[in-house]
Coordinates of C-alpha atoms in Angstrom, one line a residue:
Chain A
N1 CA 70.9 140.1 212.2
A2 CA 73.1 138.7 209.4
G3 CA 72.0 134.8 210.2
V4 CA 74.1 132.3 208.5
T5 CA 77.0 134.0 206.3
Q6 CA 79.1 131.8 203.8
T7 CA 82.0 133.1 201.9
P8 CA 83.1 132.9 199.2
K9 CA 80.1 132.9 197.0
F10 CA 81.9 131.7 193.8
Q11 CA 85.2 129.9 193.6
V12 CA 86.9 128.1 190.9
L13 CA 89.7 125.6 191.7
K14 CA 92.1 123.5 190.0
T15 CA 92.3 119.6 190.8
G16 CA 94.7 119.0 193.7
Q17 CA 94.2 122.5 195.1
S18 CA 92.8 123.1 198.8
M19 CA 90.6 125.7 200.0
T20 CA 88.4 126.5 203.0
L21 CA 84.8 127.7 202.5
Q22 CA 83.8 129.8 205.7
C23 CA 80.7 129.8 207.4
A24 CA 79.7 132.0 210.3
Q25 CA 76.4 132.5 212.1
D26 CA 75.3 135.1 214.7
M27 CA 72.5 133.4 216.4
N28 CA 74.1 131.4 219.1
H29 CA 73.2 128.2 217.5
E30 CA 74.5 125.2 218.9
Y31 CA 74.1 123.0 215.8
M32 CA 75.9 123.7 212.4
S33 CA 76.1 121.5 209.4
W34 CA 77.4 121.5 205.7
Y35 CA 75.5 120.3 202.6
R36 CA 76.2 119.8 199.1
Q37 CA 73.8 120.0 196.5
D38 CA 73.9 118.5 193.1
P39 CA 71.3 118.4 190.3
G40 CA 68.6 115.8 191.0
M41 CA 70.1 114.7 194.1
G42 CA 68.7 117.1 196.8
L43 CA 70.8 117.9 199.6
R44 CA 73.3 115.6 201.1
L45 CA 74.9 116.0 204.6
I46 CA 78.7 116.2 204.5
H47 CA 79.7 117.0 208.2
Y48 CA 77.9 118.5 211.3
S49 CA 78.7 119.8 214.7
V50 CA 76.3 119.8 217.7
G51 CA 78.6 122.3 219.7
A52 CA 81.9 123.9 219.8
G53 CA 84.6 121.4 219.8
I54 CA 82.4 118.4 218.5
T55 CA 82.1 117.4 215.0
D56 CA 80.8 114.3 213.2
Q57 CA 80.5 112.9 209.7
G58 CA 77.4 113.0 207.6
E59 CA 76.2 111.0 204.5
V60 CA 79.2 112.2 202.3
P61 CA 82.4 113.1 204.4
N62 CA 85.1 111.7 202.1
G63 CA 87.4 114.5 200.9
Y64 CA 86.3 117.2 203.4
N65 CA 87.4 118.3 206.7
V66 CA 85.8 120.5 209.6
S67 CA 86.4 122.1 212.8
R68 CA 84.3 123.9 215.3
S69 CA 86.6 126.0 217.7
T70 CA 83.9 128.5 218.4
T71 CA 80.1 128.3 218.4
E72 CA 79.8 131.0 215.6
D73 CA 82.4 129.4 213.0
F74 CA 82.2 126.2 211.0
P75 CA 84.8 126.2 208.2
L76 CA 84.7 123.5 205.5
R77 CA 88.3 122.4 204.2
L78 CA 88.6 120.6 200.9
L79 CA 91.9 119.0 201.1
S80 CA 92.7 118.1 197.5
A81 CA 89.9 119.2 195.3
A82 CA 88.7 116.9 192.5
P83 CA 86.0 117.6 189.9
S84 CA 83.4 115.4 191.8
Q85 CA 83.5 118.1 194.3
T86 CA 82.0 120.6 191.9
S87 CA 78.7 121.5 193.5
V88 CA 76.8 124.1 195.4
Y89 CA 77.7 124.0 199.1
F90 CA 75.1 125.2 201.7
C91 CA 76.2 125.8 205.4
A92 CA 73.2 125.7 207.9
S93 CA 72.6 126.1 211.7
S94 CA 69.8 125.6 214.1
Y95 CA 69.2 126.6 217.8
T96 CA 70.1 123.0 219.1
W97 CA 70.0 119.5 217.6
G98 CA 67.3 117.1 218.1
S99 CA 63.9 116.7 216.3
G100 CA 62.0 119.6 215.6
N101 CA 64.7 122.1 214.9
T102 CA 64.2 124.6 212.3
I103 CA 67.4 124.8 210.0
Y104 CA 68.5 128.1 208.6
F105 CA 70.8 127.8 205.6
G106 CA 73.2 130.2 204.2
E107 CA 73.0 131.7 200.7
G108 CA 75.5 129.0 199.1
S109 CA 78.9 128.6 197.6
W110 CA 79.1 127.8 194.1
L111 CA 82.3 125.7 193.7
T112 CA 83.7 124.5 190.3
V113 CA 86.8 122.0 190.3
V114 CA 88.6 121.9 186.9
Chain B
G1 CA 70.3 104.0 206.0
Q2 CA 67.4 106.2 206.3
Q3 CA 65.9 107.3 202.8
V4 CA 63.6 110.1 201.9
M5 CA 62.2 110.1 198.5
Q6 CA 60.1 112.5 196.5
I7 CA 58.0 112.4 193.5
P8 CA 57.5 113.8 190.9
Q9 CA 61.1 115.1 190.2
Y10 CA 59.7 117.9 188.0
Q11 CA 56.3 119.4 187.3
H12 CA 55.2 122.0 184.8
V13 CA 51.6 123.5 185.3
Q14 CA 49.7 126.2 183.7
E15 CA 49.1 129.2 186.3
G16 CA 46.0 128.5 188.3
E17 CA 46.3 124.7 188.1
D18 CA 46.8 122.7 191.1
F19 CA 50.1 121.0 192.2
T20 CA 51.0 118.2 194.6
T21 CA 54.4 116.7 195.5
Y22 CA 54.6 113.6 197.5
C23 CA 57.4 112.4 200.2
N24 CA 58.1 109.1 201.4
S25 CA 60.5 107.8 204.1
S26 CA 62.0 104.4 204.6
T27 CA 61.6 104.8 208.3
T28 CA 59.0 106.2 210.6
L29 CA 59.8 110.0 211.4
S30 CA 59.4 111.9 214.5
N31 CA 58.5 114.8 212.3
I32 CA 58.7 116.0 208.7
Q33 CA 59.9 119.4 207.5
W34 CA 59.3 121.0 204.1
Y35 CA 61.6 123.8 202.6
K36 CA 61.4 125.9 199.3
Q37 CA 64.3 126.8 197.3
R38 CA 63.9 129.6 194.7
P39 CA 66.0 129.2 191.6
G40 CA 69.5 130.4 192.4
G41 CA 68.6 130.6 196.1
H42 CA 68.9 128.8 199.3
P43 CA 66.5 126.4 201.1
V44 CA 63.9 128.3 203.3
F45 CA 62.1 126.6 206.2
L46 CA 58.1 126.5 205.2
I47 CA 56.7 124.2 208.1
Q48 CA 57.1 121.4 210.3
L49 CA 54.6 118.5 210.8
V50 CA 54.8 116.4 214.1
K51 CA 51.5 114.5 214.7
S52 CA 50.3 111.4 212.9
G53 CA 47.6 112.5 210.4
E54 CA 48.5 116.1 210.9
V55 CA 47.4 118.7 208.4
K56 CA 48.5 122.2 208.3
K57 CA 47.6 125.1 205.9
Q58 CA 49.5 128.2 204.9
K59 CA 47.3 130.4 202.6
R60 CA 47.3 128.2 199.4
L61 CA 49.5 125.4 200.6
T62 CA 48.3 122.4 202.4
F63 CA 50.6 120.2 204.2
Q64 CA 49.8 116.5 205.4
F65 CA 51.5 114.1 207.7
G66 CA 50.6 110.5 206.9
E67 CA 48.9 108.3 209.6
A68 CA 52.0 105.9 209.6
K69 CA 54.3 109.1 209.9
K70 CA 56.4 107.7 206.9
N71 CA 54.9 110.2 204.2
S72 CA 53.8 113.5 203.5
S73 CA 52.4 115.6 200.9
L74 CA 52.3 119.4 199.7
H75 CA 49.4 120.6 197.8
I76 CA 49.4 124.1 196.2
T77 CA 46.0 125.3 195.0
A78 CA 45.8 127.5 192.1
T79 CA 49.5 128.0 191.5
Q80 CA 51.1 131.4 190.8
T81 CA 54.4 132.3 189.3
T82 CA 55.6 133.1 192.7
D83 CA 55.3 129.5 193.5
V84 CA 58.1 128.7 191.1
G85 CA 61.2 126.7 192.9
T86 CA 62.1 123.4 194.3
Y87 CA 60.2 122.2 197.2
F88 CA 62.1 119.6 199.6
C89 CA 60.9 117.5 202.3
A90 CA 63.2 116.4 205.2
G91 CA 63.0 114.1 208.2
P92 CA 65.6 113.5 211.2
N93 CA 67.3 110.3 211.9
N94 CA 66.4 108.5 215.1
A95 CA 69.0 110.4 216.9
G96 CA 67.9 113.5 215.7
N97 CA 71.3 114.9 214.7
M98 CA 70.9 114.5 211.1
L99 CA 68.3 115.6 208.6
T100 CA 67.8 113.8 205.5
F101 CA 66.4 115.7 202.6
G102 CA 64.5 114.3 199.4
G103 CA 65.6 114.7 196.1
G104 CA 63.2 117.7 195.7
T105 CA 60.2 118.5 193.3
R106 CA 60.9 121.4 190.9
L107 CA 57.7 123.1 190.2
M108 CA 57.7 125.4 187.0
V109 CA 54.6 127.7 186.2
K110 CA 53.5 128.9 182.9
P111 CA 51.9 132.4 183.0

């Protein structure tokens, strides 16, 4: 059981480049989300999805796009990378949404924008 | 919007000493969750508290949910080097579709 799988683990981008962080879960979870983690700022929600075909914005959505064409996959797209997007990105999933659902995190993707 | 704050941001302790981190929400929470993140790792779920005044224990870890369901604490008795990491609390918004994390408390333990 792989859980939540993120790729790539490390990436260096030049300012203005675009890229996609991949996320897949094999637990048939309805709810998926993307967080970014910056020193001293905890985890901040970028986008989330409560099911296939449904996405919504979190706290810090600017500069990022998501889609949810299948239950399993939830890719995060950086349209035109900026140095402010240098961060560690975590994909997460839970069985459903609503209070009380444990969130399972992927191992993280370390992104540097130069 | 909803804010979740944690103190302290950092804590150095000698192995064997106790440790406590405090979590405060700007809104009443339906539940609160605690996560641990080891250095270089990803957050891992520890526990969820739901009831007002609830206290739960996991070996040397004691979790408490405040009576007003706006604050929580995690207390570790007799810390060990394996306790090193960052501890996060997190609470859902009213709709339950977003989880807001506190800034975390980074625990460092000197052997």
